[in-house]
XYZ file of C-alpha atoms in Angstrom:
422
model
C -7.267 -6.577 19.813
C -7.596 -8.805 17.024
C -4.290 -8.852 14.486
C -3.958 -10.302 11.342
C -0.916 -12.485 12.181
C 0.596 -14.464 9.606
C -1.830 -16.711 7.762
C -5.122 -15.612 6.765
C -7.269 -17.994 9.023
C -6.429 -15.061 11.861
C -7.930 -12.370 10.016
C -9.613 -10.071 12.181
C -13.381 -8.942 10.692
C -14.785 -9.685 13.596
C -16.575 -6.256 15.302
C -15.687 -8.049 19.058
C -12.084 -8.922 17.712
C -11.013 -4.884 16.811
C -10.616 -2.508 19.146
C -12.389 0.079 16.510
C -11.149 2.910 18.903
C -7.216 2.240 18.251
C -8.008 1.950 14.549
C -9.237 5.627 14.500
C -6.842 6.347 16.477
C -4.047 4.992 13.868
C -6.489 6.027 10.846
C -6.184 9.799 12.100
C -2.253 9.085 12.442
C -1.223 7.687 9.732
C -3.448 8.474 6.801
C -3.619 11.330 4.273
C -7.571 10.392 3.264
C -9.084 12.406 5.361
C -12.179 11.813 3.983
C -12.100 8.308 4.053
C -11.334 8.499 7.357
C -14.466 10.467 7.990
C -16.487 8.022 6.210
C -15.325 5.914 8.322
C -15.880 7.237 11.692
C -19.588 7.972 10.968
C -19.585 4.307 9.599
C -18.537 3.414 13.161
C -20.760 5.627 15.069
C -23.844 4.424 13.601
C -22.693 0.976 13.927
C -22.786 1.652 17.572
C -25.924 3.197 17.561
C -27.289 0.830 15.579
C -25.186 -2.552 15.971
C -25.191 -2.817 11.410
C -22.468 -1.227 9.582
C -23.967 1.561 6.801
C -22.083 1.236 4.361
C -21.336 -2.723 4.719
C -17.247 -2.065 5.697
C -15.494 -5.085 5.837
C -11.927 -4.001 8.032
C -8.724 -5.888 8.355
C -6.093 -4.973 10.820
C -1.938 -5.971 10.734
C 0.911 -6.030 13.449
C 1.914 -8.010 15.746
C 2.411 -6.429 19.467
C 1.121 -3.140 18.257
C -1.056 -1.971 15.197
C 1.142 -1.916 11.902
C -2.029 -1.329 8.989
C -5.320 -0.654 8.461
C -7.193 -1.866 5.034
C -10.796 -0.456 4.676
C -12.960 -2.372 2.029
C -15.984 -0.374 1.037
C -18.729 -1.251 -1.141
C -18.311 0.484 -4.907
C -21.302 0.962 -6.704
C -19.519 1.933 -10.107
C -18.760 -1.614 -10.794
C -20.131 -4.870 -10.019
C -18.481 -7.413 -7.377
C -15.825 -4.320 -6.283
C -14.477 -2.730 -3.828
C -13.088 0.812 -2.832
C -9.952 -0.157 -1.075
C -8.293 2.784 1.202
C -4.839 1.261 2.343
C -3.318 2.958 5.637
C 0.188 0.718 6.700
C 4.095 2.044 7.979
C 5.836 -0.927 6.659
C 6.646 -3.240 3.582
C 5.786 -6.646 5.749
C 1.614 -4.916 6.791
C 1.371 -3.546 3.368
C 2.207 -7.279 2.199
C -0.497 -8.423 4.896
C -3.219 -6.628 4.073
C -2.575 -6.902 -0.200
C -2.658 -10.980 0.629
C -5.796 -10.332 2.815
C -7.871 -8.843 -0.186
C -10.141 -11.315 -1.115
C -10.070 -13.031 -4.466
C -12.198 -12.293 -6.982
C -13.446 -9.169 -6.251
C -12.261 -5.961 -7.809
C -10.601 -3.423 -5.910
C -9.895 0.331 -6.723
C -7.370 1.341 -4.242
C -6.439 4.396 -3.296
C -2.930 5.342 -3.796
C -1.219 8.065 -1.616
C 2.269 7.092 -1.899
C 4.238 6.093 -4.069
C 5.952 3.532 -2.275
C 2.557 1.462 -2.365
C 1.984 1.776 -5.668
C 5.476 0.456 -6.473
C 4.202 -2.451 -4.199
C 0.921 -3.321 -4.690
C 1.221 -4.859 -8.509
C 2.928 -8.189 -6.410
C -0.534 -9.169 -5.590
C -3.060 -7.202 -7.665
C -2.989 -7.462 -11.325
C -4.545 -3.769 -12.736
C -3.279 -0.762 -13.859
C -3.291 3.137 -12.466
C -6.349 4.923 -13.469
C -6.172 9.025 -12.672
C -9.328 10.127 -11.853
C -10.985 14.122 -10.356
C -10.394 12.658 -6.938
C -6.325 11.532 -7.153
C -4.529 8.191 -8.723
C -6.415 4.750 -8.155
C -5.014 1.248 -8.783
C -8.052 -0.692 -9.996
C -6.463 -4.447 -9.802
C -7.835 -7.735 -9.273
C -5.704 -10.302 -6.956
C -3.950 -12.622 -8.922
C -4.368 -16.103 -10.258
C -8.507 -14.786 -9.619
C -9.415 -13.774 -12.672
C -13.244 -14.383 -14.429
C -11.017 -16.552 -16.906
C -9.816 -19.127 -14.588
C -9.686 -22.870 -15.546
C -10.726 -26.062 -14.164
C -9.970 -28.790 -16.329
C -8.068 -32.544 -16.839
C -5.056 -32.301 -18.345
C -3.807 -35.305 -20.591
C -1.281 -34.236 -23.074
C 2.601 -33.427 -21.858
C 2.663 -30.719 -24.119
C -0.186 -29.317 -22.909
C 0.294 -25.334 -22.475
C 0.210 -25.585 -18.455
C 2.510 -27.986 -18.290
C 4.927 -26.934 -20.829
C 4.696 -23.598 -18.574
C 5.024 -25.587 -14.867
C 8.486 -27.109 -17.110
C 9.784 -23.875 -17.432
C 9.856 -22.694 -13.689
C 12.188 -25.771 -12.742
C 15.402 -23.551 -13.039
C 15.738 -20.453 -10.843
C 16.132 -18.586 -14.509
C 13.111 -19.464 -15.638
C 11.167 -18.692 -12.356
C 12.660 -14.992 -12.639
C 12.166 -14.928 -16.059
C 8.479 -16.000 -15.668
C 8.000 -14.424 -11.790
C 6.362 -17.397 -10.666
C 7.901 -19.863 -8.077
C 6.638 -23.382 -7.098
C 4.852 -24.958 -3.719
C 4.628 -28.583 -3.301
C 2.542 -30.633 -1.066
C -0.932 -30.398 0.425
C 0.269 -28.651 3.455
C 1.875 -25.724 1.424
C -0.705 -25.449 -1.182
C -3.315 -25.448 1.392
C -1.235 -22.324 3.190
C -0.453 -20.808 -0.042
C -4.886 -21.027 -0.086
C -5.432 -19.563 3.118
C -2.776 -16.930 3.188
C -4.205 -15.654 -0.024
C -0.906 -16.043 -2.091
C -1.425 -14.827 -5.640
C -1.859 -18.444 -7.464
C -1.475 -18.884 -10.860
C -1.661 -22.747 -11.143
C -2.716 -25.718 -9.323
C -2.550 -28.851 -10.431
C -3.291 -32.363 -8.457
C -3.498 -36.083 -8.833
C -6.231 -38.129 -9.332
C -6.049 -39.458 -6.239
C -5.808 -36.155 -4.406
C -9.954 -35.359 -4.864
C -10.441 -38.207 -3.435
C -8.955 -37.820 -0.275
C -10.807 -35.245 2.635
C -8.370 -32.764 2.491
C -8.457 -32.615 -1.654
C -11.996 -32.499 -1.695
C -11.568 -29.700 0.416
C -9.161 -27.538 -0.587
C -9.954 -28.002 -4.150
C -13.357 -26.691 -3.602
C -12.091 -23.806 -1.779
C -9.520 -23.189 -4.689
C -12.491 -23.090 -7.062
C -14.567 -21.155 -5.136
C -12.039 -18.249 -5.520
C -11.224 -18.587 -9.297
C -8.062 -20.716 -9.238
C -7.256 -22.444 -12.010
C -7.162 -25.699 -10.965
C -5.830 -28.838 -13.655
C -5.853 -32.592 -12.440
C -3.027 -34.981 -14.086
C -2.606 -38.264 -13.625
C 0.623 -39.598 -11.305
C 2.826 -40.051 -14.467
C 2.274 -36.569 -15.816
C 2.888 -35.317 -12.244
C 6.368 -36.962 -11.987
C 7.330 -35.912 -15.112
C 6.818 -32.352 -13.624
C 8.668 -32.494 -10.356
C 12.127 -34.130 -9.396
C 10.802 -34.507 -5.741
C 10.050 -38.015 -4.301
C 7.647 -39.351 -3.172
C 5.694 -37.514 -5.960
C 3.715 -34.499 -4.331
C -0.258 -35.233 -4.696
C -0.473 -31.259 -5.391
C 1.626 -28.002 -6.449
C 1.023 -24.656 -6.972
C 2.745 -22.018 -9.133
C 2.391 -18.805 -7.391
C 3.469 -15.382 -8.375
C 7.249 -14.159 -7.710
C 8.276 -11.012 -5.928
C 11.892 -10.086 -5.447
C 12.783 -6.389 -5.934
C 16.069 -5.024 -5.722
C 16.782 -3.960 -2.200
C 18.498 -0.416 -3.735
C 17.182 1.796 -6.377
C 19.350 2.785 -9.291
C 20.613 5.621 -7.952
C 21.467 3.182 -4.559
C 18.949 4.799 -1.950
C 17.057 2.444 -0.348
C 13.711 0.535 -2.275
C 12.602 -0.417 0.978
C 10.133 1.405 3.228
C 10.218 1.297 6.797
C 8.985 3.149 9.999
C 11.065 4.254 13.028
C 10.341 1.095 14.784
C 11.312 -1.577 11.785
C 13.212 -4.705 11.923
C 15.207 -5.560 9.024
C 17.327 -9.346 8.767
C 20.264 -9.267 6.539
C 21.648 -12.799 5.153
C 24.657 -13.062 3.926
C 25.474 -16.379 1.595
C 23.696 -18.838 3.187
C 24.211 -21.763 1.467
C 22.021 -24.652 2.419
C 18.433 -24.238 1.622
C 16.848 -25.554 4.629
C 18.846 -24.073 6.425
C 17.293 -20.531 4.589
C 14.441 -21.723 4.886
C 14.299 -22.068 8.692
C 16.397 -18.839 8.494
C 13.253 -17.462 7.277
C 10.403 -19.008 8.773
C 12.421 -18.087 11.950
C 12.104 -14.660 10.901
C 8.521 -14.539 9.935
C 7.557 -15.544 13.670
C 9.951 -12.617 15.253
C 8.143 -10.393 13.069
C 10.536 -8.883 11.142
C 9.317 -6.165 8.844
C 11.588 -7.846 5.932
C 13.983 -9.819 5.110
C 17.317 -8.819 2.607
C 19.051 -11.882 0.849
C 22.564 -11.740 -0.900
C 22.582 -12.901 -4.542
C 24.929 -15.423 -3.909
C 23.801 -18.403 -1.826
C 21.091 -19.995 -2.038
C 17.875 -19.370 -3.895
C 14.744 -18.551 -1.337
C 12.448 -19.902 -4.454
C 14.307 -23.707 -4.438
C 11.514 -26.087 -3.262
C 13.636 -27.104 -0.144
C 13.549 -23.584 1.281
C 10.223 -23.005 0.083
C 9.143 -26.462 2.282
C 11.351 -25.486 5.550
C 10.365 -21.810 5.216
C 6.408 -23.357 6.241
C 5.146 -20.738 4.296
C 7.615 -18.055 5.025
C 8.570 -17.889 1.200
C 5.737 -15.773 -0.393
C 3.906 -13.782 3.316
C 7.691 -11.894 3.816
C 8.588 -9.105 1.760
C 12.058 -10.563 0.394
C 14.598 -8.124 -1.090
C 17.767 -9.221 -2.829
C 20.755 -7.184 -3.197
C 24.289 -7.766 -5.283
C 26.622 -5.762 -2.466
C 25.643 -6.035 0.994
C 28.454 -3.736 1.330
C 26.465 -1.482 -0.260
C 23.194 -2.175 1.278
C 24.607 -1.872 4.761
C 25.904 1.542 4.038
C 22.445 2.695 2.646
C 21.001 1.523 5.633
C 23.816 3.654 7.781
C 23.290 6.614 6.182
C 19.637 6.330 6.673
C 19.691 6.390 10.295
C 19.590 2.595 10.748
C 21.654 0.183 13.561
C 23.295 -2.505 11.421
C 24.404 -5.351 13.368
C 26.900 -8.295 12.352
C 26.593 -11.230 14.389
C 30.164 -12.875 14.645
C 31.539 -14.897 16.708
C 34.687 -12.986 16.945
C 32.819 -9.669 18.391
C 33.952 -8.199 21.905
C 30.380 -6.994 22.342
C 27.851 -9.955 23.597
C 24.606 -9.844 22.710
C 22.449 -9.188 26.271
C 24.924 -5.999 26.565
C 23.753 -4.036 23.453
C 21.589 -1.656 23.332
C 19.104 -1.535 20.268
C 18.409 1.183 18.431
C 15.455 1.547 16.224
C 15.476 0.904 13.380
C 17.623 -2.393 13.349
C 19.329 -4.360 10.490
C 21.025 -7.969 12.157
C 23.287 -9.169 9.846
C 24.105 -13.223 9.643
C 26.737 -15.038 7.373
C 27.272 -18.505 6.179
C 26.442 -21.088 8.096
C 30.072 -22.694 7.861
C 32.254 -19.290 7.387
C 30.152 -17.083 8.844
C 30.439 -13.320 7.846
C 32.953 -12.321 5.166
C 35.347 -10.116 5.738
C 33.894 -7.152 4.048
C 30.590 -7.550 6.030
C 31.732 -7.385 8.856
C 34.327 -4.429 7.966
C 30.932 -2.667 6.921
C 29.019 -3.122 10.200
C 29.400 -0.160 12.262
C 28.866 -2.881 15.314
C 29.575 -6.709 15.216
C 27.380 -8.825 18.485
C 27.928 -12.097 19.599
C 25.935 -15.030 21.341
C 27.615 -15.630 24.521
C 28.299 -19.714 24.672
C 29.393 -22.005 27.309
C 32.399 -24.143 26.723
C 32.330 -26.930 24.142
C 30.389 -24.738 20.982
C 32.169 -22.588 19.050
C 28.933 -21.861 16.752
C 25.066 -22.183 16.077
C 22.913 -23.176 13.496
C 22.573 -19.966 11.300
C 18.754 -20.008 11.792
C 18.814 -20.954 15.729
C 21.233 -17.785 15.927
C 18.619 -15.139 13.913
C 16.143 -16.287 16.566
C 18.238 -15.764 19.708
C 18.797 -12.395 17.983
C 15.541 -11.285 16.826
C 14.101 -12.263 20.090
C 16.374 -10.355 22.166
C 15.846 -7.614 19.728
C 12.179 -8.431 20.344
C 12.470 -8.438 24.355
C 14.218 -4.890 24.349
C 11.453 -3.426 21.891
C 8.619 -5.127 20.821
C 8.619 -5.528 16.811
């Protein structure tokens, strides 16, 4: 069965990649449109009566190990170069999937059921609610995509874009703005594929020239990027890093609260979720393989103290490999706080210490799971792990003490992994 895993180059369209049986199977599960849902199965029967889909669906599954979402694109014929979008998914990380997955330039009116989703799907899709005889639609392009996108030489440092890229340089102004940066053709080019929501690119004049710029800046204006070239001067004035990146992107910032106001959780999960807690990790590479660790276990999200460092500074951002802007990141001010949310909604927190009696191979999981990691030189503070209901700890042989804070979240979310697959 074909998944979408975690890049958009394993997107699964393909009719002899999906199992079309286990997505009615989830379809009839999991979503309230029934009649989308019927649509679909007649869809499906006369494709295999007939080997051609009437009307033309385009389908994109999520999960890994099991089937997480289902998106269902289906031709609209009340507006040009659109989409009817019905969005079935149990989790924050496949709703994130399948929103990236959407393709650019194309209108979609999606069909909101919950209101989770809703609250969720304005990271990607620029639109607004529309009510209409049949129930609440989010009509929404993805973006960075829009008909008014730009492809142009810039010249002048006060030029609007750059006096804009400027202003993202402190982590204040890439809150303030909700954009963060990606440098380097490998990023850029995943920040491409995965279907990030771009606002800017801009690249040196020796970047077209190369294989890989003539590429990918095709590609970028084949989707309605705006895409600016600036000469290596400009470009240094822009960025502190060095050697001076050939190409960055600004791409849109999401980074909700991980409680409401009233302190329930803003997070939506299913019985079977996986949630990573960090607790003031201060390096950012070491975040950043924190999180790109966490990306490949799977995890259905991933919740960051506010102190620490920033997930948007451009060295997390380059160790995360892409991790930074695919995970649903969450931020919270007490983790205190957060853990006991998460307690009194029926999840297993667990605070991995070195101090715990309990070892790690001895636990048994519980679904769904919060793992808790602290500071890569102090580990958990005291109050986290007084919160934790449980604290777990890596058994070691002799002569270690410790473990790199983002080697340690792997052996944890793979054991977590082995016991019940994420």
């Amino acid at each position: 069965m074909g998944y979408i895993r975690r890049t958009r180059r394993d997107l699964s369209r393909n009719v002899f990649m999906i199992n079309y049986d286990k997505v009615i199977v989830f379809l009839e599960k999991e979503s309230s449109a029934a009649d989308a849902v019927s649509r679909f199965k007649q869809a499906y029967h006369t494709f295999c009566k007939t080997d051609t889909w009437s009307p033309a669906y385009q389908v994109f599954v999520t999960g890994w190990q099991r089937l997480d979402g289902v998106m269902l694109l289906e031709p609209e014929d009340t507006f040009d170069n659109g989409y009817r979008v019905h969005l079935t998914t149990t989790t924050e990380r496949s709703l994130r999937e399948l929103l990236l997955a959407f393709p650019r330039r194309y209108t979609g009116l999606f069909h909101i059921n919950e209101k989770w989703i809703e609250n969720r799907i304005h990271d990607v899709v620029e639109g607004d609610v529309i009510q209409t005889d049949t129930g609440s639609y989010y009509r929404g392009i993805k973006r960075g995509s829009s008909t008014s996108a730009e492809q142009r030489t810039v010249t002048k440092r006060k030029d609007t874009v750059v006096s804009h890229i400027h202003k993202l340089a402190s982590l204040r102004g890439k809150l303030e703005h909700s954009e963060f940066i990606v440098e380097g053709p490998l990023i850029v080019e995943r920040a491409v594929t995965d279907g990030l929501p771009i606002k800017t690119i801009l690249y040196t004049t020796g970047f077209v020239a190369t294989p890989e710029g003539k590429v990918l800046l095709t590609r970028a204006a084949s989707e309605n990027l705006s895409v600016y070239q600036v000469n290596d001067g400009m470009m240094g004035s822009i960025t502190t890093t060095r050697p001076v990146p050939s190409i960055i992107a600004s791409v849109h910032l999401s980074y909700p609260n991980f409680l409401s106001a009233s302190g329930s959780l803003n997070f939506h999960c299913s019985p079977r979720c996986v949630l990573l807690i960090a607790e003031n990790i201060g390096n950012p590479d070491n975040l950043g393989m924190t999180l790109r660790t966490a990306d490949a276990a799977g995890v259905s999200g991933v919740l960051l103290s506010d102190s620490g460092a920033s997930p948007f500074h451009k060295n997390c951002i380059r160790a995360s490999r892409g991790a930074v802007g695919r995970l649903p990141l969450f931020f919270t001010r007490d983790i205190c706080d957060a853990i006991d949310a998460l307690r009194v909604s029926g999840w297993q927190v667990l605070g991995a210490t070195a101090s715990a009696t309990n070892q790690l191979h001895e636990m048994e999981f519980i679904r769904p799971t919060a793992i808790v990691v602290g500071n890569e030189n102090t580990g958990l503070s005291a109050d986290a792990r007084d919160c934790c209901p449980q604290l777990v700890r890596i058994p070691m042989a002799s002569g270690q003490s410790s473990l790199n804070v983002g080697v340690a979240a792997g052996i944890l979310l793979y054991e977590l992994t082995r016991h019940h697959r994420i």
